[in-house]
Short mmCIF file of C-alpha atoms and ligand atoms in Angstrom, two decimals:
data_model
loop_
_atom_site.label_atom_id
_atom_site.label_comp_id
_atom_site.label_asym_id
_atom_site.label_seq_id
_atom_site.Cartn_x
_atom_site.Cartn_y
_atom_site.Cartn_z
CA MET A 1 24.13 118.98 101.14
CA GLU A 2 25.94 116.99 103.80
CA SER A 3 22.85 114.88 104.54
CA ILE A 4 22.37 114.15 100.79
CA THR A 5 25.97 112.93 100.57
CA GLN A 6 25.50 110.90 103.74
CA GLY A 7 22.30 109.34 102.30
CA LEU A 8 24.07 108.38 99.07
CA LEU A 9 26.96 106.83 101.01
CA THR A 10 24.54 104.86 103.18
CA LYS A 11 22.62 103.51 100.15
CA GLY A 12 25.84 102.67 98.33
CA PHE A 13 27.96 101.23 101.09
CA GLY A 14 26.52 101.33 104.63
CA GLN A 15 23.08 99.75 104.16
CA PRO A 16 23.28 98.98 100.42
CA SER A 17 19.99 99.12 98.54
CA GLY A 18 18.74 99.68 95.00
CA LEU A 19 20.94 100.76 92.11
CA LEU A 20 23.41 102.58 94.37
CA GLY A 21 23.73 99.48 96.52
CA ARG A 22 24.53 97.34 93.48
CA LEU A 23 27.10 99.87 92.32
CA GLY A 24 28.58 100.14 95.82
CA GLY A 25 28.68 96.34 96.01
CA ARG A 26 30.74 96.14 92.82
CA LEU A 27 33.15 98.80 94.06
CA MET A 28 33.52 97.06 97.44
CA ALA A 29 33.98 93.66 95.78
CA HIS A 30 37.04 95.10 94.05
CA GLY A 31 38.42 97.54 96.62
CA ASN A 32 37.92 95.37 99.73
CA ALA A 33 38.67 91.96 98.24
CA ALA A 34 42.26 91.83 99.49
CA THR A 35 41.24 92.63 103.07
CA GLU A 36 38.36 90.12 102.99
CA ARG A 37 40.71 87.35 101.80
CA HIS A 38 43.45 88.44 104.22
CA ALA A 39 40.99 88.25 107.14
CA VAL A 40 40.06 84.69 106.18
CA ALA A 41 43.73 83.71 105.84
CA LEU A 42 44.49 85.16 109.30
CA ALA A 43 41.49 83.43 110.92
CA ARG A 44 42.66 80.10 109.40
CA PRO A 45 39.35 78.21 109.51
CA ILE A 46 39.60 74.46 108.98
CA GLU A 47 37.09 72.11 107.29
CA GLN A 48 35.15 71.35 110.51
CA ASP A 49 34.97 74.93 111.83
CA VAL A 50 31.69 76.81 111.84
CA VAL A 51 32.57 80.24 110.45
CA LEU A 52 30.23 83.21 110.84
CA PHE A 53 30.81 86.24 108.60
CA VAL A 54 29.18 89.48 109.75
CA GLY A 55 28.10 91.87 106.94
CA PRO A 56 30.02 90.01 104.19
CA GLY A 57 28.96 92.36 101.37
CA SER A 58 29.47 90.99 97.88
CA GLY A 59 30.71 87.65 99.24
CA VAL A 60 34.42 87.68 98.38
CA GLY A 61 35.36 86.60 101.92
CA LEU A 62 32.52 84.08 102.09
CA GLU A 63 33.80 82.41 98.96
CA ALA A 64 37.34 82.26 100.42
CA ALA A 65 36.05 80.90 103.75
CA ALA A 66 33.93 78.22 102.04
CA ARG A 67 37.06 76.91 100.32
CA ARG A 68 38.47 76.14 103.79
CA SER A 69 35.42 75.32 105.88
CA ALA A 70 32.30 73.28 105.11
CA HIS A 71 30.10 75.32 107.50
CA VAL A 72 30.12 79.01 106.60
CA ILE A 73 27.28 81.36 107.57
CA GLY A 74 26.89 84.86 106.14
CA VAL A 75 24.77 87.24 108.25
CA TYR A 76 23.31 90.13 106.24
CA PRO A 77 21.16 93.08 107.24
CA SER A 78 20.63 93.94 103.54
CA ASP A 79 18.73 92.02 100.84
CA ALA A 80 20.59 93.85 98.07
CA MET A 81 23.91 92.37 99.07
CA LEU A 82 22.38 88.96 99.70
CA ALA A 83 21.45 88.74 96.01
CA MET A 84 24.97 89.65 94.95
CA ALA A 85 26.52 87.11 97.33
CA ARG A 86 24.16 84.39 96.05
CA ARG A 87 25.54 84.88 92.56
CA ARG A 88 29.20 85.04 93.61
CA CYS A 89 28.93 82.08 95.98
CA ALA A 90 26.65 79.89 93.84
CA SER A 91 29.08 76.98 93.92
CA ALA A 92 29.54 77.01 97.73
CA LEU A 93 25.75 77.30 98.18
CA ALA A 94 25.10 74.42 95.80
CA ARG A 95 27.61 72.26 97.69
CA ASP A 96 25.91 73.19 100.99
CA ARG A 97 29.10 74.69 102.41
CA LEU A 98 27.48 78.10 102.88
CA ARG A 99 24.23 79.48 104.30
CA LEU A 100 23.10 83.10 103.98
CA THR A 101 20.87 84.52 106.70
CA VAL A 102 19.43 87.87 107.71
CA GLY A 103 20.64 89.46 110.95
CA THR A 104 23.13 91.90 112.39
CA ALA A 105 26.22 91.80 114.57
CA ALA A 106 24.02 92.30 117.64
CA ARG A 107 21.36 89.78 116.50
CA THR A 108 22.96 86.89 114.65
CA GLY A 109 20.17 84.41 115.40
CA ARG A 110 22.73 81.74 116.31
CA PRO A 111 22.60 79.56 119.47
CA ASP A 112 25.08 79.97 122.35
CA GLN A 113 28.59 78.57 121.72
CA SER A 114 27.78 77.34 118.22
CA VAL A 115 30.48 79.08 116.16
CA ASP A 116 34.27 78.55 115.99
CA VAL A 117 35.33 81.62 114.00
CA VAL A 118 33.75 85.08 113.58
CA ILE A 119 34.97 87.44 110.86
CA SER A 120 33.83 91.02 110.29
CA VAL A 121 35.31 93.21 107.58
CA ASN A 122 34.51 96.90 107.10
CA ASN A 123 31.26 97.10 108.99
CA LEU A 124 32.22 97.80 112.60
CA ARG A 125 31.46 101.51 112.28
CA LEU A 126 27.93 100.66 111.07
CA TRP A 127 27.03 98.71 114.20
CA PRO A 128 24.70 100.97 116.18
CA ASP A 129 26.09 99.58 119.47
CA VAL A 130 29.61 98.10 119.27
CA PRO A 131 29.68 96.63 122.83
CA ALA A 132 26.28 94.96 122.18
CA GLY A 133 27.61 93.47 118.92
CA LEU A 134 30.74 92.17 120.65
CA THR A 135 28.70 90.68 123.50
CA GLU A 136 26.53 88.82 120.96
CA LEU A 137 29.57 87.51 119.07
CA HIS A 138 31.16 86.41 122.36
CA ARG A 139 27.90 84.59 123.23
CA ILE A 140 27.80 82.56 119.99
CA LEU A 141 31.51 81.65 119.99
CA CYS A 142 32.62 78.34 121.51
CA PRO A 143 35.28 78.52 124.24
CA GLY A 144 38.58 78.90 122.39
CA GLY A 145 36.75 80.34 119.37
CA ARG A 146 38.37 83.29 117.64
CA ILE A 147 37.22 86.61 116.26
CA LEU A 148 38.89 88.60 113.51
CA LEU A 149 37.81 92.20 112.97
CA ALA A 150 39.08 94.28 110.04
CA ALA A 151 38.16 97.85 109.09
CA HIS A 152 39.49 100.83 107.18
CA GLU A 153 41.72 102.40 109.83
CA LYS A 154 40.51 105.90 108.94
CA TRP A 155 36.87 104.88 109.53
CA LEU A 156 37.23 103.04 112.81
CA PRO A 157 34.55 104.12 115.29
CA THR A 158 37.30 104.59 117.91
CA ALA A 159 41.10 104.43 117.86
CA LEU A 160 42.50 100.89 117.70
CA PRO A 161 43.71 100.78 121.37
CA ALA A 162 40.23 101.90 122.53
CA LEU A 163 38.62 99.23 120.35
CA ALA A 164 40.96 96.62 121.86
CA HIS A 165 39.80 97.75 125.30
CA THR A 166 36.12 97.36 124.28
CA VAL A 167 36.85 93.86 122.97
CA LEU A 168 38.51 92.93 126.29
CA ALA A 169 35.53 94.37 128.19
CA ALA A 170 33.21 92.08 126.17
CA GLY A 171 35.05 89.10 127.70
CA PHE A 172 37.59 88.23 125.00
CA THR A 173 41.24 87.42 125.74
CA SER A 174 44.49 87.37 123.74
CA VAL A 175 43.52 90.62 122.05
CA ARG A 176 46.00 91.72 119.37
CA SER A 177 45.67 94.69 117.04
CA TRP A 178 47.79 95.99 114.18
CA THR A 179 47.54 97.69 110.79
CA TRP A 180 48.06 96.25 107.32
CA GLN A 181 48.39 97.82 103.90
CA PRO A 182 46.33 95.94 101.26
CA PRO A 183 48.24 95.43 97.98
CA THR A 184 45.33 96.87 95.94
CA ARG A 185 46.15 100.20 94.24
CA MET A 186 44.92 103.17 96.30
CA ALA A 187 43.46 100.92 99.03
CA SER A 188 43.48 102.54 102.45
CA THR A 189 45.28 101.05 105.43
CA ALA A 190 43.32 98.35 107.23
CA ALA A 191 43.11 98.04 111.02
CA LEU A 192 43.01 94.43 112.21
CA LEU A 193 42.14 92.96 115.58
CA SER A 194 42.11 89.33 116.66
CA ALA A 195 40.91 87.89 119.95
CA VAL A 196 39.91 84.61 121.56
CA ARG A 197 36.78 83.68 123.48
CA ALA A 198 38.01 82.32 126.80
C1 SAM B 1 31.03 98.83 103.69
S1 SAM B 1 30.12 97.31 103.50
C2 SAM B 1 31.42 96.13 103.61
C3 SAM B 1 31.07 94.84 103.00
C4 SAM B 1 32.20 93.82 102.90
N1 SAM B 1 32.54 93.24 104.17
C5 SAM B 1 33.41 94.44 102.28
O1 SAM B 1 34.40 94.71 102.97
O2 SAM B 1 33.37 94.66 101.07
C6 SAM B 1 29.32 97.22 105.02
C7 SAM B 1 28.35 96.06 105.15
O3 SAM B 1 27.98 95.97 106.50
C8 SAM B 1 26.66 95.55 106.60
N2 SAM B 1 26.10 96.05 107.87
C9 SAM B 1 25.55 97.24 108.13
N3 SAM B 1 25.14 97.31 109.42
C10 SAM B 1 25.45 96.12 109.98
C11 SAM B 1 25.25 95.56 111.28
N4 SAM B 1 24.69 96.27 112.28
N5 SAM B 1 25.66 94.30 111.51
C12 SAM B 1 26.24 93.60 110.52
N6 SAM B 1 26.46 94.06 109.27
C13 SAM B 1 26.06 95.31 109.00
C14 SAM B 1 25.96 96.14 105.36
O4 SAM B 1 24.97 95.27 104.90
C15 SAM B 1 27.08 96.26 104.34
O5 SAM B 1 27.01 95.27 103.35
#
């Protein structure tokens, strides 16, 4: 029974696919929208910044980022969510402010030091190897580039202080972590972490 539930959750939210993935995408677009937009506001990308969004789901955060920056990249492991993001972000795609690519946190496909801002919302616990993902994101960030991680606090892979330690170990500096309550009704508390690539 537990594995059936786990399978349904994976198809709906973790690695969205098929009908469940589309349904999960709609639920996430509503329930996670405030955190996605908050993460973009905190990262404060400017017009010239290259912004890389890891696992951006339905594209709410991508849309917000593309209003600020002309060079947004969404990295998706799942085709199902790519289709949903294409519809939501049609305007940013048409204006060439956004590109959608296939990849993961640990394999972004980007060159060294080519990104100014990395944002990841609600997918950290799905990375098979968190240190490997952080090492990759550190590699692609320019010196002085910043990373903003957000996740449901209750579903963090480790406690926030331990995550901060892992981020430091990956070579980041100025690591700050805190929690934030999204204004959406019944939304769970978000854990946030920001850091800088030295
Ligand atoms: C729970 S959804 C969150 C989506 C969106 N950020 C939000 O908050 O609504 C998790 C997303 O992470 C993506 N994902 C899963 N494994 C990943 C990985 N290893 N690297 C990057 N993204 C991943 C999935 O495609 C899925 O869309």
